[in-house]
GROMACS .gro file of C-alpha atoms in nm:
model
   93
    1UNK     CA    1  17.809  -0.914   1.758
    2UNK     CA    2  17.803  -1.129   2.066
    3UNK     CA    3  17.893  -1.522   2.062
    4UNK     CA    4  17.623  -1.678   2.139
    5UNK     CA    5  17.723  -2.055   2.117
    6UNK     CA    6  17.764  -2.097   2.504
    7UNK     CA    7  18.016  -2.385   2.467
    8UNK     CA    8  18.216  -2.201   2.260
    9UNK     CA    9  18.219  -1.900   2.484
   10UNK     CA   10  18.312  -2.124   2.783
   11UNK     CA   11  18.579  -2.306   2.598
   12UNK     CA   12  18.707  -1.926   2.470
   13UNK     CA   13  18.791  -1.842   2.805
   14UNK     CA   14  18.925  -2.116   2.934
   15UNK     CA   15  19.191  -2.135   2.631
   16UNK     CA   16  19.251  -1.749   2.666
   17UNK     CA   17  19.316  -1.801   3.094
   18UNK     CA   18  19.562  -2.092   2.960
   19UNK     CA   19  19.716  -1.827   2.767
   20UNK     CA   20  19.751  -1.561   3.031
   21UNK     CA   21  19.907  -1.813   3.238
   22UNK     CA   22  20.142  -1.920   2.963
   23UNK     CA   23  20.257  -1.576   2.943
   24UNK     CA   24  20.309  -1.490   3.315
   25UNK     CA   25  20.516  -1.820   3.270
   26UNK     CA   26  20.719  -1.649   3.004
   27UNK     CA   27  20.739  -1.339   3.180
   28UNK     CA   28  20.899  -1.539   3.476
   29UNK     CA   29  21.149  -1.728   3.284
   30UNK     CA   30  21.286  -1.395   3.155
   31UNK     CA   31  21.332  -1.271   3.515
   32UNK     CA   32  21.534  -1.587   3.605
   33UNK     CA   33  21.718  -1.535   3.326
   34UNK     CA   34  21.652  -1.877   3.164
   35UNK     CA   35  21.779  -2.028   2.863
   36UNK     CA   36  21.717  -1.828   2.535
   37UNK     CA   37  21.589  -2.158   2.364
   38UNK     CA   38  21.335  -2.255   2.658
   39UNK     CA   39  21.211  -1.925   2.612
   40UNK     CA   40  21.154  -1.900   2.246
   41UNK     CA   41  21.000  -2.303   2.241
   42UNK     CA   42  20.709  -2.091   2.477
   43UNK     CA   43  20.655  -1.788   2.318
   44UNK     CA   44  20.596  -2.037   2.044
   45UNK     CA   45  20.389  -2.253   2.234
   46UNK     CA   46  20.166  -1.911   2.337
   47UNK     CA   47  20.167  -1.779   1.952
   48UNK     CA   48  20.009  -2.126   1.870
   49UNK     CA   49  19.713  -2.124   2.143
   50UNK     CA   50  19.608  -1.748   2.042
   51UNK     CA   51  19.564  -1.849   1.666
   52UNK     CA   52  19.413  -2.140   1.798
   53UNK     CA   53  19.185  -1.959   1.986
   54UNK     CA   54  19.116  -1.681   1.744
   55UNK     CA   55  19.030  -1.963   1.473
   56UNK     CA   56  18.818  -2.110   1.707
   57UNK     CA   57  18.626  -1.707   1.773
   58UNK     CA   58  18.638  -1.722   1.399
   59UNK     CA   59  18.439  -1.994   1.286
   60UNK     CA   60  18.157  -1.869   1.558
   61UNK     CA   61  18.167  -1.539   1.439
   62UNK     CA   62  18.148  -1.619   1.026
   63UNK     CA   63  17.853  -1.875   1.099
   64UNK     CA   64  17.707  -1.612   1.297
   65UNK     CA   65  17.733  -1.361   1.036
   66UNK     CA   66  17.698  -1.568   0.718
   67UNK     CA   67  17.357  -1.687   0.978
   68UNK     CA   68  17.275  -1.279   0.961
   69UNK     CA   69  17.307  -1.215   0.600
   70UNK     CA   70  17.046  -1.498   0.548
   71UNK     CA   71  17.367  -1.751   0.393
   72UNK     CA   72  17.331  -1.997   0.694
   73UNK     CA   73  17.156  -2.256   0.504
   74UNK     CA   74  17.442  -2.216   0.227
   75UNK     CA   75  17.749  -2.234   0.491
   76UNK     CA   76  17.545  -2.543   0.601
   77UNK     CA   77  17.517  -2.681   0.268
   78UNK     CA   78  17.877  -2.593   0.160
   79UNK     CA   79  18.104  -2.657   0.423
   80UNK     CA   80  18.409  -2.536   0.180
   81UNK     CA   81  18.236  -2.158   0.255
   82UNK     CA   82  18.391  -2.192   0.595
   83UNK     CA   83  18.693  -2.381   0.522
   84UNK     CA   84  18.766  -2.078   0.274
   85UNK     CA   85  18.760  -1.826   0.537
   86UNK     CA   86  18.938  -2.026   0.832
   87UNK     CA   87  19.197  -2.061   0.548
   88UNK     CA   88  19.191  -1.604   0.496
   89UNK     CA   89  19.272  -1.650   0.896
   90UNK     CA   90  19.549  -1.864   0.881
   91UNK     CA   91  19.711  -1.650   0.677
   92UNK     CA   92  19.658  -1.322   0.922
   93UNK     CA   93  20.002  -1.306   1.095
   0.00000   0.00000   0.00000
């Protein structure tokens, strides 16, 4: 399956080129030997954007398929349906 929300294609890749820079940041800390605490508060900072952005790929792709299964009109009309499945992701380490 493709995303084919445009908006939240664009807004997927400009969290994921955040994220590549937040890494090459990490990666550069490390090399200057930085403080073990600095590094760790970023790596956290970086886990926290990729589930963001993953819940964000989520919700696009369950519409999407709950759209394909002929359930759209129910996600629509029970907006717990989605809830209940963003909540499955936030559990996924």
């Amino acid at each position: 399956m493709k995303i084919e929300n445009g908006d939240t294609k664009k807004k997927l890749i400009k969290r994921l080129r955040r994220i590549e820079g937040q890494i090459r940041g990490v990666q550069a800390m490390l090399e200057e030997e930085r403080d073990c605490q600095e590094i760790m508060q970023q790596l956290s900072a970086v886990s926290s954007a990729v589930k963001s952005a993953s819940r964000t790929f989520f919700q696009d792709y369950a519409t999407l398929c709950l759209a394909e299964l002929g359930q759209g009109q129910k996600a629509d009309q029970d907006p717990a349906l989605l809830d209940q499945m963003l909540a499955l992701l936030a559990k996924t380490p």
